[in-house]
Amino acid sequence: MAEEEALNTVVKGHHAKLRERLKELGEEAWEQVWAENLADASGLTKYADAMRSLATEEWRANEDRVVWCHEKILDYFHRGQLAVVLAKDERRRQHEMERAKQARLELASEDAQPATGSPLVESVAQVAGEQAPEATVVQPGTRSDSVDLAAPASGKQEQDPAVAHEPSLEAKVDENVAQKNAPSESKKRTHDQVEESSLSGGEPPLSVPPFGQLAVLDVGSCFNPFARFPDLQVTAVDIAPAVPTVLRCDFSSSTLCVANQHLCAAGHCESALSTQSFHAIIFCLLLSYMPSGELRLQCCLNARRALKQHGLLLIVSPDSNHVGKGAVWMKSWKACLEQIGFSRWRYEKLPHLHCMAFRAVGDVPLITQERRRELAQLMIIPQDSNHPDQAQSKKGRKKKE
């Protein structure tokens, strides 16, 4: 127990140091704070050793975080859940098409029919009333078919040839909708195959690989805990690897960019990461390590670039409180991720963890600096110096003083 407390002190102390430094310099200095962290080789090594000892010795009996991520990857790719969500996507798309068609039909009907009570309608009705012939009253007992006011002398209803061959309003709308949606209709989704987005640059559609060939990127891996699963091909990266099988890479760096179809963190990466190359990416206890919402946002943007279309991002974040206490920032993270090309697929609150799985369903959007600041604000956590809870606690302390 004493050993665990000592290790926890090292880990929590490192987190606190980063947050205090950011508080000292201001939120805009997040890049400087992170650069200083990367340059602190001894501090990172001490932190990595402490995390490895905690995970492999003190937390050995409780590996919920690792098991949860592994099970969700298998559920999604090998146990039919990918087919389920793709079928649901198709039903939603068809429903939206039907709603759009109905809206066009209603709009076209309103445009083709003048409003009742308008001067045009009243004048037409008045002229029609003045020119209408007097009605002929048919007395009882007479033959009703002897008088036909509507029919011409020939006994047959005449009709304008142009009107007779003109398609109905509904037929016109149906034809218009069919033409607009023809390309979409031809792209049928299957259970194991889906069209790539424009981000893929015309690559073949995503398909579920055979057993043992699921490409998984474990970011902030430390000691590569997912290497023991034979059904995964794991690439493990960390800013301070604790074992040789983990590559040194600053995945959160703002210098991480797409260049020649590769992701590369300049100066902090031993291996380039291809865009659209991973079926799943794991952030296990990673985002809570970051001292800033900007860094968390950058991680998620890079994850979207590295994931295949319909790939899976798994996020595990520590929280020992009840589910309601963390609901606000979990919803906030969800709101942010759904604006940068993700859709939440699973969420579970375990005794000490928030566990989330997001699907990559859209392209990475172009983000202005102002928009980036707004999104980063959605990625804050209660421990951050700019979180509302921290502001409230400061006010409380000032009142007591």
PDB file of C-alpha atoms in Angstrom, residues 131-247:
ATOM      1  CA  GLN A 131     -70.207  34.351 -67.333  1.00  0.00           C
ATOM      2  CA  ALA A 132     -71.628  31.144 -65.859  1.00  0.00           C
ATOM      3  CA  PRO A 133     -74.846  29.931 -67.619  1.00  0.00           C
ATOM      4  CA  GLU A 134     -78.032  29.614 -65.653  1.00  0.00           C
ATOM      5  CA  ALA A 135     -78.544  26.242 -64.112  1.00  0.00           C
ATOM      6  CA  THR A 136     -81.216  24.027 -65.653  1.00  0.00           C
ATOM      7  CA  VAL A 137     -83.535  22.470 -63.122  1.00  0.00           C
ATOM      8  CA  VAL A 138     -84.494  18.907 -63.866  1.00  0.00           C
ATOM      9  CA  GLN A 139     -87.992  18.117 -62.688  1.00  0.00           C
ATOM     10  CA  PRO A 140     -88.725  14.810 -61.025  1.00  0.00           C
ATOM     11  CA  GLY A 141     -89.831  12.195 -63.476  1.00  0.00           C
ATOM     12  CA  THR A 142     -87.849  13.579 -66.408  1.00  0.00           C
ATOM     13  CA  ARG A 143     -84.745  11.919 -67.836  1.00  0.00           C
ATOM     14  CA  SER A 144     -81.697  13.363 -66.099  1.00  0.00           C
ATOM     15  CA  ASP A 145     -79.429  12.330 -68.991  1.00  0.00           C
ATOM     16  CA  SER A 146     -81.324  14.542 -71.436  1.00  0.00           C
ATOM     17  CA  VAL A 147     -79.447  17.627 -70.278  1.00  0.00           C
ATOM     18  CA  ASP A 148     -75.636  17.743 -69.918  1.00  0.00           C
ATOM     19  CA  LEU A 149     -74.409  21.243 -69.122  1.00  0.00           C
ATOM     20  CA  ALA A 150     -70.735  20.284 -68.903  1.00  0.00           C
ATOM     21  CA  ALA A 151     -70.457  18.165 -72.028  1.00  0.00           C
ATOM     22  CA  PRO A 152     -69.998  19.643 -75.543  1.00  0.00           C
ATOM     23  CA  ALA A 153     -72.388  18.881 -78.375  1.00  0.00           C
ATOM     24  CA  SER A 154     -70.411  15.795 -79.360  1.00  0.00           C
ATOM     25  CA  GLY A 155     -71.161  14.226 -75.973  1.00  0.00           C
ATOM     26  CA  LYS A 156     -67.441  13.812 -75.148  1.00  0.00           C
ATOM     27  CA  GLN A 157     -65.302  15.858 -72.725  1.00  0.00           C
ATOM     28  CA  GLU A 158     -62.718  17.913 -74.624  1.00  0.00           C
ATOM     29  CA  GLN A 159     -59.263  18.434 -73.193  1.00  0.00           C
ATOM     30  CA  ASP A 160     -56.296  20.590 -74.148  1.00  0.00           C
ATOM     31  CA  PRO A 161     -53.727  18.222 -75.777  1.00  0.00           C
ATOM     32  CA  ALA A 162     -50.863  20.025 -73.992  1.00  0.00           C
ATOM     33  CA  VAL A 163     -52.530  19.497 -70.609  1.00  0.00           C
ATOM     34  CA  ALA A 164     -53.384  15.892 -71.391  1.00  0.00           C
ATOM     35  CA  HIS A 165     -49.725  14.966 -71.936  1.00  0.00           C
ATOM     36  CA  GLU A 166     -48.267  17.113 -69.114  1.00  0.00           C
ATOM     37  CA  PRO A 167     -47.047  14.997 -66.147  1.00  0.00           C
ATOM     38  CA  SER A 168     -48.622  15.567 -62.761  1.00  0.00           C
ATOM     39  CA  LEU A 169     -46.965  17.741 -60.104  1.00  0.00           C
ATOM     40  CA  GLU A 170     -46.108  14.720 -57.978  1.00  0.00           C
ATOM     41  CA  ALA A 171     -44.564  12.956 -60.975  1.00  0.00           C
ATOM     42  CA  LYS A 172     -42.360  16.001 -61.643  1.00  0.00           C
ATOM     43  CA  VAL A 173     -41.166  16.103 -58.038  1.00  0.00           C
ATOM     44  CA  ASP A 174     -40.502  12.350 -58.011  1.00  0.00           C
ATOM     45  CA  GLU A 175     -38.442  12.660 -61.196  1.00  0.00           C
ATOM     46  CA  ASN A 176     -36.466  15.619 -59.833  1.00  0.00           C
ATOM     47  CA  VAL A 177     -35.710  13.859 -56.539  1.00  0.00           C
ATOM     48  CA  ALA A 178     -34.716  10.672 -58.356  1.00  0.00           C
ATOM     49  CA  GLN A 179     -32.252  12.574 -60.558  1.00  0.00           C
ATOM     50  CA  LYS A 180     -30.669  14.360 -57.589  1.00  0.00           C
ATOM     51  CA  ASN A 181     -30.312  11.192 -55.534  1.00  0.00           C
ATOM     52  CA  ALA A 182     -29.286   8.843 -58.332  1.00  0.00           C
ATOM     53  CA  PRO A 183     -25.567   8.806 -57.374  1.00  0.00           C
ATOM     54  CA  SER A 184     -26.374   8.169 -53.702  1.00  0.00           C
ATOM     55  CA  GLU A 185     -28.833   5.399 -54.565  1.00  0.00           C
ATOM     56  CA  SER A 186     -26.150   3.561 -56.517  1.00  0.00           C
ATOM     57  CA  LYS A 187     -23.790   3.454 -53.530  1.00  0.00           C
ATOM     58  CA  LYS A 188     -25.169   0.555 -51.497  1.00  0.00           C
ATOM     59  CA  ARG A 189     -23.555  -0.191 -48.155  1.00  0.00           C
ATOM     60  CA  THR A 190     -22.936  -3.799 -47.174  1.00  0.00           C
ATOM     61  CA  HIS A 191     -22.239  -5.445 -43.836  1.00  0.00           C
ATOM     62  CA  ASP A 192     -18.502  -5.661 -44.324  1.00  0.00           C
ATOM     63  CA  GLN A 193     -17.785  -2.917 -46.846  1.00  0.00           C
ATOM     64  CA  VAL A 194     -18.350   0.818 -46.897  1.00  0.00           C
ATOM     65  CA  GLU A 195     -17.450   3.633 -49.257  1.00  0.00           C
ATOM     66  CA  GLU A 196     -14.449   5.700 -48.190  1.00  0.00           C
ATOM     67  CA  SER A 197     -14.955   9.448 -47.734  1.00  0.00           C
ATOM     68  CA  SER A 198     -13.220  12.051 -49.853  1.00  0.00           C
ATOM     69  CA  LEU A 199     -10.400  12.061 -47.293  1.00  0.00           C
ATOM     70  CA  SER A 200      -9.247   8.661 -48.543  1.00  0.00           C
ATOM     71  CA  GLY A 201      -8.296   9.997 -51.979  1.00  0.00           C
ATOM     72  CA  GLY A 202     -10.032   7.231 -53.907  1.00  0.00           C
ATOM     73  CA  GLU A 203      -8.691   4.283 -51.930  1.00  0.00           C
ATOM     74  CA  PRO A 204     -10.603   0.967 -51.822  1.00  0.00           C
ATOM     75  CA  PRO A 205     -13.537   0.800 -49.384  1.00  0.00           C
ATOM     76  CA  LEU A 206     -12.921  -0.242 -45.771  1.00  0.00           C
ATOM     77  CA  SER A 207     -13.340  -3.966 -45.148  1.00  0.00           C
ATOM     78  CA  VAL A 208     -13.002  -5.975 -41.963  1.00  0.00           C
ATOM     79  CA  PRO A 209      -9.561  -7.631 -42.013  1.00  0.00           C
ATOM     80  CA  PRO A 210      -8.967 -11.264 -41.086  1.00  0.00           C
ATOM     81  CA  PHE A 211      -8.323 -12.318 -37.500  1.00  0.00           C
ATOM     82  CA  GLY A 212      -5.062 -10.909 -36.202  1.00  0.00           C
ATOM     83  CA  GLN A 213      -4.819  -8.100 -38.764  1.00  0.00           C
ATOM     84  CA  LEU A 214      -6.767  -5.294 -37.085  1.00  0.00           C
ATOM     85  CA  ALA A 215      -4.406  -2.307 -37.134  1.00  0.00           C
ATOM     86  CA  VAL A 216      -4.543  -0.641 -33.691  1.00  0.00           C
ATOM     87  CA  LEU A 217      -2.658   2.441 -32.504  1.00  0.00           C
ATOM     88  CA  ASP A 218      -2.188   2.665 -28.731  1.00  0.00           C
ATOM     89  CA  VAL A 219      -1.324   6.280 -27.878  1.00  0.00           C
ATOM     90  CA  GLY A 220       0.260   6.950 -24.482  1.00  0.00           C
ATOM     91  CA  SER A 221       0.937   3.254 -24.247  1.00  0.00           C
ATOM     92  CA  CYS A 222       3.817   3.344 -21.723  1.00  0.00           C
ATOM     93  CA  PHE A 223       4.405  -0.441 -21.523  1.00  0.00           C
ATOM     94  CA  ASN A 224       2.310  -1.776 -24.464  1.00  0.00           C
ATOM     95  CA  PRO A 225      -0.480  -3.582 -22.547  1.00  0.00           C
ATOM     96  CA  PHE A 226      -2.398  -4.562 -25.713  1.00  0.00           C
ATOM     97  CA  ALA A 227       0.547  -6.473 -27.226  1.00  0.00           C
ATOM     98  CA  ARG A 228      -0.648  -9.658 -25.518  1.00  0.00           C
ATOM     99  CA  PHE A 229      -3.780  -9.917 -27.697  1.00  0.00           C
ATOM    100  CA  PRO A 230      -3.074 -12.040 -30.818  1.00  0.00           C
ATOM    101  CA  ASP A 231      -6.135 -10.657 -32.637  1.00  0.00           C
ATOM    102  CA  LEU A 232      -4.629  -7.138 -32.789  1.00  0.00           C
ATOM    103  CA  GLN A 233      -1.698  -5.665 -34.709  1.00  0.00           C
ATOM    104  CA  VAL A 234      -0.645  -3.009 -32.225  1.00  0.00           C
ATOM    105  CA  THR A 235       1.518   0.030 -32.844  1.00  0.00           C
ATOM    106  CA  ALA A 236       2.308   1.523 -29.431  1.00  0.00           C
ATOM    107  CA  VAL A 237       3.577   5.103 -29.023  1.00  0.00           C
ATOM    108  CA  ASP A 238       4.436   7.321 -26.044  1.00  0.00           C
ATOM    109  CA  ILE A 239       6.465  10.442 -25.263  1.00  0.00           C
ATOM    110  CA  ALA A 240       8.409   8.371 -22.702  1.00  0.00           C
ATOM    111  CA  PRO A 241       8.354   4.635 -23.559  1.00  0.00           C
ATOM    112  CA  ALA A 242       8.858   2.289 -20.609  1.00  0.00           C
ATOM    113  CA  VAL A 243       9.666  -0.738 -22.800  1.00  0.00           C
ATOM    114  CA  PRO A 244      11.523  -1.134 -26.140  1.00  0.00           C
ATOM    115  CA  THR A 245       8.372  -2.188 -28.044  1.00  0.00           C
ATOM    116  CA  VAL A 246       6.855   1.284 -27.617  1.00  0.00           C
ATOM    117  CA  LEU A 247       7.878   3.944 -30.158  1.00  0.00           C
TER     118      LEU A 247
END
